Amino acid sequence: MKVAIVHYWLVGMRGGEKVLEAFLDIYPDAVIVTHVYDPGSVSDKIRQHEVRQTFIGRLPGAKSHYKKYLPLMPMVELAGFHRVVVS
């Protein structure tokens, strides 16, 4: 079963990222789908998984102003996954 765990942005380690790590324990083969990804700001546990950054991460200013792109986030394509978990 192909599982995606959607985490809107990965730019630090706070409470939401701890929840993401717990989901990774439940779904160890899951793909992480995120809009903005800064590998240097997350744990080794998260970096060890496949992380797919969406088109939003390539938009101007996305790394620092990612919250401005919230209205675009539902447009992300998740076809091909059997289960989608949103953290």
XYZ file of C-alpha atoms in Angstrom:
87
model
C 0.000 0.000 0.000
C 1.472 3.347 -1.051
C 1.111 5.927 1.732
C 1.698 9.678 1.587
C 2.078 11.769 4.698
C 1.354 15.403 3.914
C 3.087 17.935 6.119
C 2.589 21.463 4.817
C 6.105 22.741 5.470
C 9.296 21.312 6.891
C 11.335 24.296 8.000
C 12.080 23.415 11.634
C 11.455 20.939 14.427
C 8.441 21.880 16.504
C 5.407 19.981 17.752
C 3.982 19.191 14.331
C 7.235 17.657 13.204
C 7.236 15.424 16.281
C 3.769 14.218 15.219
C 5.160 13.579 11.731
C 7.892 11.418 13.273
C 5.212 9.411 15.107
C 3.350 8.868 11.811
C 6.626 7.672 10.276
C 6.814 5.026 13.018
C 3.350 3.814 11.981
C 4.035 4.058 8.214
C 7.790 3.462 7.841
C 7.621 3.234 4.031
C 5.537 6.378 3.581
C 6.496 9.209 1.267
C 6.481 12.658 2.868
C 4.822 15.283 0.675
C 5.537 18.867 1.639
C 5.317 22.287 0.068
C 8.527 23.754 1.473
C 11.471 21.627 2.591
C 14.670 22.691 4.315
C 16.594 19.457 4.975
C 18.982 21.154 7.374
C 16.185 22.140 9.730
C 14.636 18.713 10.364
C 15.653 15.549 12.187
C 17.643 12.678 10.716
C 14.525 10.530 11.016
C 12.650 12.814 8.606
C 15.626 13.241 6.241
C 15.967 9.444 5.938
C 12.559 9.224 4.258
C 11.667 10.116 0.703
C 10.528 13.745 0.782
C 8.729 15.201 -2.233
C 8.476 18.957 -2.417
C 5.503 20.287 -4.386
C 5.485 23.066 -6.976
C 4.832 25.574 -4.194
C 8.419 25.225 -3.008
C 9.608 26.595 -6.361
C 7.494 29.749 -6.196
C 9.139 33.104 -5.413
C 9.720 33.618 -1.712
C 8.304 30.218 -0.754
C 11.123 29.407 1.672
C 10.382 32.409 3.872
C 6.780 33.347 3.043
C 5.243 29.887 2.630
C 2.123 30.771 4.627
C 1.100 33.220 1.890
C 0.691 30.239 -0.431
C -1.851 28.443 1.792
C -4.698 28.922 -0.747
C -2.698 26.929 -3.339
C -1.960 23.974 -1.102
C -5.161 21.997 -1.856
C -4.149 21.956 -5.557
C -1.354 19.445 -4.980
C -1.728 16.171 -6.873
C -1.776 13.051 -4.700
C -2.944 10.499 -7.272
C -1.290 7.119 -6.985
C -1.375 6.915 -3.218
C -3.677 4.412 -1.533
C -3.728 6.307 1.745
C -3.060 9.973 2.507
C -2.364 11.068 6.076
C -2.228 14.786 6.846
C -0.199 15.864 9.837
